[in-house]
Protein backbone atom coordinates (compact mmCIF):
# COMPACT_ATOMS: atom_id res chain seq x y z
CA UNK A 1 0.00 0.00 0.00
CA UNK A 2 1.01 3.60 0.28
CA UNK A 3 0.75 6.14 3.05
CA UNK A 4 0.09 9.88 3.00
CA UNK A 5 2.89 12.08 4.30
CA UNK A 6 1.36 15.47 3.81
CA UNK A 7 -1.46 17.06 1.91
CA UNK A 8 -1.10 20.44 0.26
CA UNK A 9 -4.33 21.63 -1.33
CA UNK A 10 -5.39 19.11 -3.90
CA UNK A 11 -1.90 17.66 -4.26
CA UNK A 12 -0.83 14.77 -2.07
CA UNK A 13 2.78 13.79 -1.41
CA UNK A 14 3.33 10.10 -0.72
CA UNK A 15 6.08 7.61 -0.08
CA UNK A 16 6.27 4.48 -2.20
CA UNK A 17 5.42 1.17 -0.61
CA UNK A 18 8.48 -0.36 -2.14
CA UNK A 19 11.16 0.38 -4.74
CA UNK A 20 11.04 -2.69 -6.97
CA UNK A 21 13.35 -3.06 -9.93
CA UNK A 22 14.12 -5.69 -12.50
CA UNK A 23 16.92 -8.22 -12.59
CA UNK A 24 18.41 -8.51 -16.05
CA UNK A 25 19.50 -12.08 -15.76
CA UNK A 26 15.96 -13.42 -15.38
CA UNK A 27 14.67 -12.26 -18.78
CA UNK A 28 15.86 -11.81 -22.35
CA UNK A 29 14.69 -8.23 -22.73
CA UNK A 30 15.00 -5.63 -19.98
CA UNK A 31 13.26 -2.26 -20.22
CA UNK A 32 15.14 -0.22 -17.64
CA UNK A 33 14.66 3.39 -16.50
CA UNK A 34 15.96 5.69 -19.24
CA UNK A 35 18.30 7.68 -16.98
CA UNK A 36 19.70 7.48 -13.48
CA UNK A 37 20.76 10.56 -11.53
CA UNK A 38 23.60 9.65 -9.19
CA UNK A 39 22.80 10.18 -5.51
CA UNK A 40 25.01 10.06 -2.44
CA UNK A 41 26.17 6.49 -1.88
CA UNK A 42 25.47 5.29 -5.42
CA UNK A 43 27.98 3.03 -7.11
CA UNK A 44 27.87 1.55 -10.58
CA UNK A 45 27.22 -1.84 -8.98
CA UNK A 46 24.19 -0.48 -7.08
CA UNK A 47 22.82 1.15 -10.22
CA UNK A 48 23.31 -2.12 -12.08
CA UNK A 49 21.47 -4.06 -9.38
CA UNK A 50 18.56 -1.59 -9.29
CA UNK A 51 18.11 -1.31 -13.05
CA UNK A 52 18.87 -4.90 -13.96
CA UNK A 53 21.43 -3.79 -16.55
CA UNK A 54 25.00 -5.20 -16.30
CA UNK A 55 27.75 -2.82 -15.24
CA UNK A 56 29.70 -3.40 -18.45
CA UNK A 57 26.69 -2.41 -20.55
CA UNK A 58 26.24 0.81 -18.55
CA UNK A 59 29.97 1.59 -18.80
CA UNK A 60 30.01 0.98 -22.54
CA UNK A 61 26.82 2.94 -23.22
CA UNK A 62 28.04 5.97 -21.26
CA UNK A 63 31.73 5.61 -22.18
CA UNK A 64 32.63 5.67 -18.50
CA UNK A 65 36.41 5.44 -18.20
CA UNK A 66 36.51 5.50 -14.39
CA UNK A 67 33.59 3.37 -13.14
CA UNK A 68 34.70 3.74 -9.51
CA UNK A 69 34.33 7.51 -9.67
CA UNK A 70 30.78 8.81 -10.00
CA UNK A 71 29.69 12.36 -9.23
CA UNK A 72 26.52 13.25 -7.31
CA UNK A 73 24.06 14.69 -9.82
CA UNK A 74 25.71 12.91 -12.75
CA UNK A 75 23.06 11.67 -15.18
CA UNK A 76 23.75 8.17 -16.47
CA UNK A 77 21.90 6.80 -19.46
CA UNK A 78 20.54 3.30 -18.88
CA UNK A 79 20.48 1.22 -22.06
CA UNK A 80 17.84 -1.30 -22.90
CA UNK A 81 19.39 -4.72 -23.23
CA UNK A 82 18.69 -8.12 -24.74
CA UNK A 83 20.25 -11.29 -23.35
CA UNK A 84 20.67 -13.75 -26.22
CA UNK A 85 18.93 -17.08 -25.76
CA UNK A 86 19.07 -20.28 -27.75
CA UNK A 87 17.51 -19.80 -31.18
CA UNK A 88 18.03 -16.03 -31.25
CA UNK A 89 19.53 -14.29 -34.24
CA UNK A 90 20.19 -10.61 -34.83
CA UNK A 91 17.35 -10.66 -37.35
CA UNK A 92 14.92 -12.05 -34.77
CA UNK A 93 16.06 -9.55 -32.16
CA UNK A 94 15.72 -6.77 -34.71
CA UNK A 95 12.14 -7.79 -35.52
CA UNK A 96 11.30 -8.03 -31.82
CA UNK A 97 12.76 -4.67 -30.83
CA UNK A 98 12.09 -2.62 -33.94
CA UNK A 99 15.79 -1.71 -34.19
CA UNK A 100 17.73 -2.53 -37.36
CA UNK A 101 20.32 -5.31 -37.44
CA UNK A 102 22.94 -2.77 -38.48
CA UNK A 103 22.16 -0.50 -35.51
CA UNK A 104 22.36 -3.37 -33.02
CA UNK A 105 25.59 -4.63 -34.58
CA UNK A 106 27.17 -1.18 -34.53
CA UNK A 107 26.16 -0.51 -30.91
CA UNK A 108 27.73 -3.80 -29.81
CA UNK A 109 30.78 -3.93 -32.08
CA UNK A 110 29.52 -7.03 -33.89
CA UNK A 111 31.31 -7.72 -37.18
CA UNK A 112 29.70 -11.05 -38.05
CA UNK A 113 25.95 -10.43 -38.05
CA UNK A 114 25.23 -14.03 -39.06
CA UNK A 115 25.67 -15.40 -35.56
CA UNK A 116 25.54 -14.31 -31.94
CA UNK A 117 26.50 -16.30 -28.87
CA UNK A 118 23.92 -17.48 -26.32
CA UNK A 119 24.21 -15.47 -23.12
CA UNK A 120 25.61 -12.37 -24.82
CA UNK A 121 24.14 -9.16 -23.41
CA UNK A 122 23.32 -6.81 -26.28
CA UNK A 123 22.65 -3.09 -25.99
CA UNK A 124 19.50 -2.08 -27.88
CA UNK A 125 20.30 1.47 -29.04
CA UNK A 126 16.76 2.69 -29.76
CA UNK A 127 14.65 4.05 -26.87
CA UNK A 128 11.40 3.49 -28.74
CA UNK A 129 10.00 0.06 -29.56
CA UNK A 130 6.60 0.78 -31.09
CA UNK A 131 6.34 -2.40 -33.11
CA UNK A 132 6.73 -4.70 -30.15
CA UNK A 133 4.98 -3.42 -27.09
CA UNK A 134 1.93 -2.49 -29.13
CA UNK A 135 1.57 -6.17 -29.91
CA UNK A 136 0.97 -6.82 -26.25
CA UNK A 137 -2.16 -4.66 -26.26
CA UNK A 138 -4.33 -7.30 -27.85
CA UNK A 139 -6.55 -9.30 -25.53
CA UNK A 140 -4.83 -12.55 -24.56
CA UNK A 141 -6.78 -14.87 -26.80
CA UNK A 142 -3.71 -17.08 -26.73
CA UNK A 143 -1.58 -17.13 -29.88
CA UNK A 144 0.44 -20.32 -29.82
CA UNK A 145 2.92 -21.74 -32.29
CA UNK A 146 4.35 -25.08 -33.27
CA UNK A 147 7.60 -23.73 -31.90
CA UNK A 148 5.92 -22.18 -28.90
CA UNK A 149 7.26 -22.28 -25.39
CA UNK A 150 6.03 -24.39 -22.53
CA UNK A 151 4.78 -21.28 -20.76
CA UNK A 152 2.15 -18.83 -21.98
CA UNK A 153 2.50 -17.89 -25.64
CA UNK A 154 4.41 -14.62 -25.70
CA UNK A 155 5.95 -12.93 -28.72
CA UNK A 156 9.67 -12.23 -28.72
CA UNK A 157 8.86 -8.59 -28.07
CA UNK A 158 7.59 -9.44 -24.64
CA UNK A 159 9.79 -8.86 -21.60
CA UNK A 160 9.24 -12.50 -20.79
CA UNK A 161 10.89 -13.62 -24.00
CA UNK A 162 10.20 -17.30 -24.43
CA UNK A 163 12.41 -20.25 -23.56
CA UNK A 164 13.72 -22.34 -26.45
CA UNK A 165 11.42 -25.31 -26.02
CA UNK A 166 10.79 -26.29 -29.63
CA UNK A 167 8.15 -28.99 -29.94
CA UNK A 168 9.11 -30.90 -33.10
CA UNK A 169 6.63 -33.74 -32.89
CA UNK A 170 4.57 -35.67 -30.38
CA UNK A 171 7.50 -37.95 -29.73
CA UNK A 172 10.16 -35.25 -29.71
CA UNK A 173 12.03 -33.92 -26.70
CA UNK A 174 11.76 -30.24 -25.93
CA UNK A 175 14.56 -28.23 -24.31
CA UNK A 176 15.02 -25.68 -21.56
CA UNK A 177 18.08 -23.45 -21.56
CA UNK A 178 18.94 -22.63 -17.95
CA UNK A 179 19.09 -18.92 -17.16
CA UNK A 180 20.23 -17.10 -14.02
CA UNK A 181 17.83 -17.68 -11.15
CA UNK A 182 16.38 -20.94 -12.51
CA UNK A 183 15.89 -23.85 -10.15
CA UNK A 184 14.63 -27.31 -10.93
CA UNK A 185 11.40 -26.50 -9.10
CA UNK A 186 10.79 -23.38 -11.20
CA UNK A 187 11.47 -25.31 -14.43
CA UNK A 188 9.12 -28.04 -13.23
CA UNK A 189 6.38 -25.49 -12.56
CA UNK A 190 6.86 -23.81 -15.94
CA UNK A 191 6.91 -27.03 -17.99
CA UNK A 192 4.47 -29.17 -16.01
CA UNK A 193 7.07 -31.95 -15.76
CA UNK A 194 7.89 -33.31 -12.31
CA UNK A 195 11.27 -32.62 -10.76
CA UNK A 196 11.96 -36.36 -10.51
CA UNK A 197 11.27 -36.84 -14.23
CA UNK A 198 13.62 -33.96 -15.07
CA UNK A 199 16.34 -35.46 -12.87
CA UNK A 200 16.01 -38.87 -14.52
CA UNK A 201 15.80 -37.54 -18.09
CA UNK A 202 18.92 -35.40 -17.64
CA UNK A 203 20.90 -37.75 -15.37
CA UNK A 204 21.38 -34.98 -12.82
CA UNK A 205 23.67 -36.12 -10.01
CA UNK A 206 23.12 -32.89 -8.06
CA UNK A 207 19.73 -31.34 -8.97
CA UNK A 208 20.45 -28.35 -6.73
CA UNK A 209 23.27 -27.19 -9.02
CA UNK A 210 22.32 -25.93 -12.47
CA UNK A 211 24.64 -24.01 -14.79
CA UNK A 212 23.54 -20.96 -16.76
CA UNK A 213 23.33 -22.02 -20.42
CA UNK A 214 22.87 -25.70 -19.50
CA UNK A 215 20.37 -27.39 -21.83
CA UNK A 216 17.84 -29.63 -20.11
CA UNK A 217 15.71 -32.17 -21.91
CA UNK A 218 11.97 -31.88 -21.27
CA UNK A 219 10.43 -35.28 -22.04
CA UNK A 220 7.52 -34.74 -24.43
CA UNK A 221 5.63 -37.72 -23.08
CA UNK A 222 5.63 -36.21 -19.62
CA UNK A 223 4.41 -32.89 -20.97
CA UNK A 224 1.60 -34.60 -22.82
CA UNK A 225 0.46 -36.42 -19.72
CA UNK A 226 0.47 -33.33 -17.56
CA UNK A 227 -0.16 -30.30 -19.65
CA UNK A 228 -0.19 -30.45 -23.43
CA UNK A 229 -3.05 -31.16 -25.83
CA UNK A 230 -4.85 -28.51 -23.78
CA UNK A 231 -7.44 -31.06 -22.59
CA UNK A 232 -9.87 -29.54 -25.08
CA UNK A 233 -13.47 -30.46 -25.78
CA UNK A 234 -14.89 -29.98 -29.25
CA UNK A 235 -11.71 -28.41 -30.57
CA UNK A 236 -9.59 -28.55 -33.69
CA UNK A 237 -5.89 -28.02 -33.02
CA UNK A 238 -3.09 -27.79 -35.57
CA UNK A 239 0.58 -27.55 -34.63
CA UNK A 240 -0.02 -26.15 -31.15
CA UNK A 241 1.77 -26.88 -27.87
CA UNK A 242 0.50 -25.26 -24.69
CA UNK A 243 1.09 -25.80 -20.99
CA UNK A 244 -1.04 -25.73 -17.89
CA UNK A 245 -4.24 -24.87 -19.76
CA UNK A 246 -7.66 -26.48 -19.54
CA UNK A 247 -9.98 -25.09 -22.21
CA UNK A 248 -13.47 -25.73 -23.46
CA UNK A 249 -14.81 -24.98 -26.92
CA UNK A 250 -11.48 -23.97 -28.47
CA UNK A 251 -10.95 -23.71 -32.21
CA UNK A 252 -7.31 -23.48 -33.25
CA UNK A 253 -5.97 -23.17 -36.78
CA UNK A 254 -2.26 -22.97 -37.53
CA UNK A 255 -0.90 -20.76 -34.78
CA UNK A 256 -3.83 -18.57 -33.78
CA UNK A 257 -6.30 -19.64 -31.12
CA UNK A 258 -9.73 -18.02 -31.10
CA UNK A 259 -12.86 -18.31 -29.01
CA UNK A 260 -11.12 -19.67 -25.92
CA UNK A 261 -12.97 -20.07 -22.64
CA UNK A 262 -10.53 -21.11 -19.93
CA UNK A 263 -11.42 -23.00 -16.77
CA UNK A 264 -9.49 -24.50 -13.90
CA UNK A 265 -6.70 -21.94 -13.52
CA UNK A 266 -3.61 -23.33 -11.83
CA UNK A 267 -0.29 -21.58 -11.46
CA UNK A 268 1.17 -20.41 -14.78
CA UNK A 269 0.47 -20.49 -18.49
CA UNK A 270 -3.33 -20.35 -18.18
CA UNK A 271 -5.31 -17.47 -19.62
CA UNK A 272 -8.64 -16.35 -18.23
CA UNK A 273 -11.41 -14.43 -19.96
CA UNK A 274 -12.49 -12.52 -16.86
CA UNK A 275 -11.04 -11.04 -13.69
CA UNK A 276 -13.27 -12.30 -10.86
CA UNK A 277 -11.73 -10.16 -8.11
CA UNK A 278 -11.47 -6.36 -8.08
CA UNK A 279 -9.86 -5.45 -4.75
CA UNK A 280 -9.70 -1.82 -3.60
CA UNK A 281 -7.76 -0.39 -0.70
CA UNK A 282 -9.49 2.49 1.06
CA UNK A 283 -8.40 4.80 3.87
CA UNK A 284 -10.11 8.20 4.27
CA UNK A 285 -13.89 8.53 4.61
CA UNK A 286 -14.15 9.74 1.00
CA UNK A 287 -12.09 6.74 -0.11
CA UNK A 288 -14.28 4.31 1.84
CA UNK A 289 -17.44 5.90 0.40
CA UNK A 290 -15.98 5.63 -3.10
CA UNK A 291 -15.27 1.93 -2.60
CA UNK A 292 -18.86 1.34 -1.53
CA UNK A 293 -20.18 3.33 -4.50
CA UNK A 294 -18.78 0.99 -7.17
CA UNK A 295 -20.54 -2.33 -7.60
CA UNK A 296 -17.64 -3.72 -9.67
CA UNK A 297 -15.51 -3.88 -6.53
CA UNK A 298 -15.68 -7.37 -5.04
CA UNK A 299 -13.25 -6.93 -2.13
CA UNK A 300 -12.29 -3.92 0.02
CA UNK A 301 -9.33 -3.46 2.36
CA UNK A 302 -9.82 -0.94 5.19
CA UNK A 303 -6.25 0.31 5.22
CA UNK A 304 -6.26 1.98 8.61
CA UNK A 305 -4.78 -0.52 11.05
CA UNK A 306 -1.21 -0.40 12.41
CA UNK A 307 0.58 -2.37 15.10
CA UNK A 308 3.22 -1.24 17.60
CA UNK A 309 6.20 -2.66 19.46
CA UNK A 310 3.89 -4.31 22.03
CA UNK A 311 1.88 -6.20 19.43
CA UNK A 312 -1.12 -3.95 20.00
CA UNK A 313 -3.18 -2.88 17.01
CA UNK A 314 -4.56 0.62 16.56
CA UNK A 315 -7.65 1.24 14.45
CA UNK A 316 -7.17 4.56 12.69
CA UNK A 317 -10.38 4.39 10.67
CA UNK A 318 -11.78 7.93 10.46
CA UNK A 319 -15.34 8.53 11.62
CA UNK A 320 -17.17 6.62 14.32
CA UNK A 321 -19.35 4.59 11.96
CA UNK A 322 -17.12 3.82 9.00
CA UNK A 323 -16.10 0.33 10.16
CA UNK A 324 -19.71 -0.63 10.84
CA UNK A 325 -20.90 0.93 7.58
CA UNK A 326 -18.19 -0.86 5.65
CA UNK A 327 -18.75 -4.32 7.13
CA UNK A 328 -22.54 -3.98 6.91
CA UNK A 329 -22.17 -2.95 3.27
CA UNK A 330 -20.04 -6.02 2.65
CA UNK A 331 -22.60 -8.36 4.15
CA UNK A 332 -25.53 -6.79 2.28
CA UNK A 333 -23.75 -6.73 -1.10
CA UNK A 334 -21.75 -9.96 -0.75
CA UNK A 335 -18.49 -7.98 -0.82
CA UNK A 336 -15.48 -9.23 1.14
CA UNK A 337 -14.14 -6.61 3.56
CA UNK A 338 -10.72 -6.96 5.19
CA UNK A 339 -8.88 -5.12 7.93
CA UNK A 340 -5.55 -4.15 6.37
CA UNK A 341 -2.83 -3.99 9.03
CA UNK A 342 0.69 -2.70 8.49
CA UNK A 343 3.95 -1.68 10.13
CA UNK A 344 3.46 1.94 9.05
CA UNK A 345 5.16 4.39 11.40
CA UNK A 346 3.56 7.86 11.22
CA UNK A 347 6.54 9.52 12.94
CA UNK A 348 8.99 8.03 10.45
CA UNK A 349 6.66 8.65 7.56
CA UNK A 350 7.51 5.19 6.29
CA UNK A 351 7.17 1.48 6.99
CA UNK A 352 9.23 0.48 10.00
CA UNK A 353 11.37 -2.60 9.33
CA UNK A 354 12.70 -2.55 12.91
CA UNK A 355 9.16 -2.62 14.30
CA UNK A 356 8.30 -5.64 12.18
CA UNK A 357 11.55 -7.40 13.08
CA UNK A 358 11.12 -6.81 16.82
CA UNK A 359 7.59 -8.21 16.94
CA UNK A 360 8.23 -11.11 14.57
CA UNK A 361 11.32 -12.31 16.45
CA UNK A 362 9.51 -12.44 19.80
CA UNK A 363 7.22 -15.45 20.10
CA UNK A 364 5.18 -13.72 22.82
CA UNK A 365 4.77 -10.44 20.89
CA UNK A 366 3.95 -12.36 17.74
CA UNK A 367 1.29 -14.34 19.59
CA UNK A 368 -0.14 -11.11 21.01
CA UNK A 369 -0.37 -9.55 17.56
CA UNK A 370 -1.98 -12.68 16.13
CA UNK A 371 -4.62 -12.75 18.85
CA UNK A 372 -5.37 -9.06 18.41
CA UNK A 373 -5.86 -9.54 14.67
CA UNK A 374 -8.14 -12.53 15.19
CA UNK A 375 -10.17 -10.45 17.67
CA UNK A 376 -10.53 -7.58 15.18
CA UNK A 377 -11.69 -9.92 12.43
CA UNK A 378 -14.24 -11.48 14.77
CA UNK A 379 -15.47 -8.46 16.74
CA UNK A 380 -15.84 -6.08 13.81
CA UNK A 381 -17.23 -8.65 11.40
CA UNK A 382 -14.48 -8.55 8.80
CA UNK A 383 -14.08 -11.27 6.16
CA UNK A 384 -10.48 -11.56 7.33
CA UNK A 385 -7.13 -9.83 7.67
CA UNK A 386 -4.89 -8.34 4.97
CA UNK A 387 -1.25 -8.21 6.09
CA UNK A 388 0.69 -5.30 4.64
CA UNK A 389 4.00 -5.74 6.42
CA UNK A 390 6.59 -4.05 4.25
CA UNK A 391 10.37 -3.98 4.16
CA UNK A 392 10.67 -7.37 5.85
CA UNK A 393 14.36 -8.04 6.35
CA UNK A 394 15.87 -11.03 4.53
CA UNK A 395 17.10 -12.28 7.91
CA UNK A 396 13.49 -12.34 9.13
CA UNK A 397 12.20 -14.71 6.47
CA UNK A 398 11.69 -17.63 8.86
CA UNK A 399 9.87 -15.68 11.57
CA UNK A 400 7.71 -13.84 9.02
CA UNK A 401 6.80 -17.18 7.44
CA UNK A 402 5.94 -18.56 10.90
CA UNK A 403 3.77 -15.52 11.59
CA UNK A 404 1.88 -15.86 8.30
CA UNK A 405 1.38 -19.59 8.84
CA UNK A 406 0.24 -19.19 12.46
CA UNK A 407 -2.18 -16.36 11.71
CA UNK A 408 -3.57 -18.17 8.67
CA UNK A 409 -4.22 -21.30 10.74
CA UNK A 410 -6.06 -19.32 13.43
CA UNK A 411 -8.16 -17.33 10.96
CA UNK A 412 -9.11 -20.37 8.91
CA UNK A 413 -10.15 -22.20 12.06
CA UNK A 414 -12.90 -19.60 12.61
CA UNK A 415 -13.93 -19.29 8.98
CA UNK A 416 -11.94 -16.12 8.23
CA UNK A 417 -9.52 -15.42 5.37
CA UNK A 418 -5.92 -14.24 5.19
CA UNK A 419 -4.47 -11.95 2.53
CA UNK A 420 -0.74 -11.23 2.39
CA UNK A 421 0.32 -8.22 0.31
CA UNK A 422 3.81 -8.50 -1.17
CA UNK A 423 6.15 -6.19 -3.11
CA UNK A 424 6.63 -6.40 -6.87
CA UNK A 425 9.22 -9.17 -6.69
CA UNK A 426 11.17 -10.59 -9.63
CA UNK A 427 13.45 -12.65 -7.43
CA UNK A 428 15.66 -9.93 -5.97
CA UNK A 429 17.69 -10.79 -2.89
CA UNK A 430 16.44 -7.74 -0.98
CA UNK A 431 12.91 -9.20 -1.08
CA UNK A 432 14.01 -12.59 0.23
CA UNK A 433 12.29 -11.88 3.55
CA UNK A 434 9.13 -12.94 1.72
CA UNK A 435 9.05 -16.70 1.18
CA UNK A 436 6.59 -16.66 -1.69
CA UNK A 437 5.98 -20.40 -1.81
CA UNK A 438 5.13 -20.48 1.90
CA UNK A 439 2.98 -17.36 1.63
CA UNK A 440 1.11 -18.91 -1.28
CA UNK A 441 0.34 -21.98 0.79
CA UNK A 442 -0.92 -20.06 3.84
CA UNK A 443 -2.78 -17.15 2.23
CA UNK A 444 -6.13 -17.12 0.47
CA UNK A 445 -5.10 -14.23 -1.78
CA UNK A 446 -1.82 -12.45 -2.44
CA UNK A 447 -2.05 -8.86 -3.75
CA UNK A 448 1.20 -7.90 -5.51
CA UNK A 449 2.15 -4.22 -5.27
CA UNK A 450 3.25 -3.76 -8.87
CA UNK A 451 3.59 -0.01 -8.79
CA UNK A 452 6.20 2.58 -7.76
CA UNK A 453 8.84 1.11 -10.06
CA UNK A 454 9.70 4.79 -10.33
CA UNK A 455 8.48 6.56 -7.23
CA UNK A 456 8.15 10.05 -5.78
CA UNK A 457 11.80 10.13 -4.72
CA UNK A 458 13.30 8.77 -7.93
CA UNK A 459 13.90 10.31 -11.33
CA UNK A 460 10.88 10.67 -13.61
CA UNK A 461 9.73 7.47 -15.28
CA UNK A 462 6.92 4.93 -15.58
CA UNK A 463 5.27 4.01 -12.27
CA UNK A 464 4.44 0.55 -13.56
CA UNK A 465 6.07 -0.29 -16.93
CA UNK A 466 4.30 -3.21 -18.57
CA UNK A 467 7.47 -5.28 -19.16
CA UNK A 468 8.25 -5.07 -15.45
CA UNK A 469 4.68 -6.05 -14.54
CA UNK A 470 5.15 -9.13 -16.67
CA UNK A 471 8.49 -9.97 -15.09
CA UNK A 472 6.85 -9.79 -11.68
CA UNK A 473 3.87 -11.93 -12.71
CA UNK A 474 6.08 -14.56 -14.29
CA UNK A 475 8.19 -14.89 -11.17
CA UNK A 476 5.37 -14.66 -8.63
CA UNK A 477 3.17 -17.19 -10.45
CA UNK A 478 6.12 -19.59 -10.54
CA UNK A 479 6.03 -19.53 -6.73
CA UNK A 480 2.35 -18.93 -5.90
CA UNK A 481 -0.75 -20.44 -7.57
CA UNK A 482 -2.01 -17.88 -10.09
CA UNK A 483 -5.57 -18.19 -8.83
CA UNK A 484 -4.40 -16.61 -5.55
CA UNK A 485 -2.51 -13.70 -7.13
CA UNK A 486 -3.85 -10.15 -7.62
CA UNK A 487 -2.00 -7.76 -9.94
CA UNK A 488 -1.54 -4.36 -8.31
CA UNK A 489 -2.49 -1.19 -10.21
CA UNK A 490 -1.82 2.34 -9.04
CA UNK A 491 -4.65 4.76 -9.85
CA UNK A 492 -2.46 7.84 -9.61
CA UNK A 493 0.36 9.70 -11.28
CA UNK A 494 3.55 11.43 -10.18
CA UNK A 495 4.38 14.99 -11.15
CA UNK A 496 8.15 15.51 -11.21
CA UNK A 497 8.89 19.19 -11.65
CA UNK A 498 11.85 21.55 -11.43
CA UNK A 499 12.49 22.92 -7.97
CA UNK A 500 10.75 20.04 -6.21
CA UNK A 501 13.82 18.91 -4.22
CA UNK A 502 13.75 15.59 -6.08
CA UNK A 503 10.32 14.72 -4.67
CA UNK A 504 7.35 14.36 -6.97
CA UNK A 505 3.75 15.19 -6.11
CA UNK A 506 0.97 12.67 -6.36
CA UNK A 507 -2.00 13.38 -8.62
CA UNK A 508 -5.20 11.37 -8.82
CA UNK A 509 -6.25 10.21 -12.28
CA UNK A 510 -9.17 12.65 -12.16
CA UNK A 511 -6.81 15.52 -11.38
CA UNK A 512 -4.66 14.58 -14.36
CA UNK A 513 -7.75 14.46 -16.61
CA UNK A 514 -8.69 17.96 -15.45
CA UNK A 515 -5.14 19.22 -15.99
CA UNK A 516 -5.07 17.88 -19.55
CA UNK A 517 -8.35 19.56 -20.35
CA UNK A 518 -7.69 22.91 -18.66
CA UNK A 519 -4.12 23.30 -19.93
CA UNK A 520 -4.97 21.86 -23.36
CA UNK A 521 -2.20 19.26 -23.07
CA UNK A 522 -1.58 16.35 -25.43
CA UNK A 523 -0.41 13.17 -23.68
CA UNK A 524 2.56 11.26 -25.11
CA UNK A 525 2.83 7.47 -25.16
CA UNK A 526 5.86 5.52 -23.97
CA UNK A 527 5.64 2.58 -26.37
CA UNK A 528 8.45 0.63 -24.69
CA UNK A 529 6.69 0.61 -21.33
CA UNK A 530 3.04 0.97 -22.44
CA UNK A 531 2.26 4.01 -20.30
CA UNK A 532 1.23 7.61 -20.99
CA UNK A 533 3.11 10.69 -19.85
CA UNK A 534 2.95 14.48 -20.03
CA UNK A 535 5.73 17.01 -20.44
CA UNK A 536 4.99 20.71 -20.29
CA UNK A 537 6.13 24.05 -18.88
CA UNK A 538 3.64 26.02 -16.80
CA UNK A 539 3.08 29.79 -16.66
CA UNK A 540 5.74 30.08 -13.94
CA UNK A 541 8.32 28.51 -16.27
CA UNK A 542 8.33 25.33 -14.19
CA UNK A 543 8.90 22.16 -16.22
CA UNK A 544 6.69 19.17 -15.35
CA UNK A 545 6.97 15.49 -16.24
CA UNK A 546 3.97 13.38 -15.26
CA UNK A 547 3.70 9.61 -15.58
CA UNK A 548 0.34 8.00 -14.88
CA UNK A 549 -2.17 5.39 -16.08
CA UNK A 550 -4.92 5.85 -18.65
CA UNK A 551 -7.46 3.61 -20.31
CA UNK A 552 -4.94 2.16 -22.78
CA UNK A 553 -2.28 1.35 -20.18
CA UNK A 554 -4.83 -0.12 -17.78
CA UNK A 555 -6.24 -2.25 -20.57
CA UNK A 556 -2.74 -3.58 -21.25
CA UNK A 557 -2.34 -4.49 -17.59
CA UNK A 558 -5.73 -6.20 -17.42
CA UNK A 559 -4.89 -8.18 -20.57
CA UNK A 560 -1.63 -9.23 -18.94
CA UNK A 561 -3.46 -10.28 -15.77
CA UNK A 562 -5.83 -12.41 -17.84
CA UNK A 563 -2.98 -13.94 -19.79
CA UNK A 564 -1.29 -15.13 -16.62
CA UNK A 565 -4.58 -16.43 -15.24
CA UNK A 566 -4.44 -14.45 -12.00
CA UNK A 567 -7.49 -14.03 -9.81
CA UNK A 568 -7.90 -10.32 -10.47
CA UNK A 569 -6.44 -6.95 -9.58
CA UNK A 570 -5.84 -4.88 -6.45
CA UNK A 571 -5.73 -1.10 -6.83
CA UNK A 572 -4.45 1.71 -4.66
CA UNK A 573 -6.65 3.45 -3.95
CA UNK A 574 -10.42 3.94 -4.00
CA UNK A 575 -11.14 7.59 -4.73
CA UNK A 576 -8.07 8.13 -6.93
CA UNK A 577 -9.50 6.51 -10.06
CA UNK A 578 -11.34 8.21 -12.95
CA UNK A 579 -14.15 7.33 -15.36
CA UNK A 580 -11.73 5.78 -17.85
CA UNK A 581 -10.52 3.35 -15.18
CA UNK A 582 -14.05 2.13 -14.50
CA UNK A 583 -14.88 1.93 -18.18
CA UNK A 584 -11.91 -0.39 -18.64
CA UNK A 585 -12.82 -2.50 -15.62
CA UNK A 586 -16.41 -2.87 -16.85
CA UNK A 587 -15.23 -4.01 -20.27
CA UNK A 588 -13.05 -6.71 -18.69
CA UNK A 589 -15.34 -8.06 -15.99
CSV table of C-alpha atoms in Angstrom, one decimal, residues 26 149-152 160 163 165 176 179 182-194 198 218 223 226-228 242-245 267-270 470-479 564:
chain,number,residue,atom,x,y,z
A,26,UNK,CA,16.0,-13.4,-15.4
A,149,UNK,CA,7.3,-22.3,-25.4
A,150,UNK,CA,6.0,-24.4,-22.5
A,151,UNK,CA,4.8,-21.3,-20.8
A,152,UNK,CA,2.1,-18.8,-22.0
A,160,UNK,CA,9.2,-12.5,-20.8
A,163,UNK,CA,12.4,-20.3,-23.6
A,165,UNK,CA,11.4,-25.3,-26.0
A,176,UNK,CA,15.0,-25.7,-21.6
A,179,UNK,CA,19.1,-18.9,-17.2
A,182,UNK,CA,16.4,-20.9,-12.5
A,183,UNK,CA,15.9,-23.9,-10.1
A,184,UNK,CA,14.6,-27.3,-10.9
A,185,UNK,CA,11.4,-26.5,-9.1
A,186,UNK,CA,10.8,-23.4,-11.2
A,187,UNK,CA,11.5,-25.3,-14.4
A,188,UNK,CA,9.1,-28.0,-13.2
A,189,UNK,CA,6.4,-25.5,-12.6
A,190,UNK,CA,6.9,-23.8,-15.9
A,191,UNK,CA,6.9,-27.0,-18.0
A,192,UNK,CA,4.5,-29.2,-16.0
A,193,UNK,CA,7.1,-31.9,-15.8
A,194,UNK,CA,7.9,-33.3,-12.3
A,198,UNK,CA,13.6,-34.0,-15.1
A,218,UNK,CA,12.0,-31.9,-21.3
A,223,UNK,CA,4.4,-32.9,-21.0
A,226,UNK,CA,0.5,-33.3,-17.6
A,227,UNK,CA,-0.2,-30.3,-19.6
A,228,UNK,CA,-0.2,-30.5,-23.4
A,242,UNK,CA,0.5,-25.3,-24.7
A,243,UNK,CA,1.1,-25.8,-21.0
A,244,UNK,CA,-1.0,-25.7,-17.9
A,245,UNK,CA,-4.2,-24.9,-19.8
A,267,UNK,CA,-0.3,-21.6,-11.5
A,268,UNK,CA,1.2,-20.4,-14.8
A,269,UNK,CA,0.5,-20.5,-18.5
A,270,UNK,CA,-3.3,-20.3,-18.2
A,470,UNK,CA,5.1,-9.1,-16.7
A,471,UNK,CA,8.5,-10.0,-15.1
A,472,UNK,CA,6.8,-9.8,-11.7
A,473,UNK,CA,3.9,-11.9,-12.7
A,474,UNK,CA,6.1,-14.6,-14.3
A,475,UNK,CA,8.2,-14.9,-11.2
A,476,UNK,CA,5.4,-14.7,-8.6
A,477,UNK,CA,3.2,-17.2,-10.4
A,478,UNK,CA,6.1,-19.6,-10.5
A,479,UNK,CA,6.0,-19.5,-6.7
A,564,UNK,CA,-1.3,-15.1,-16.6
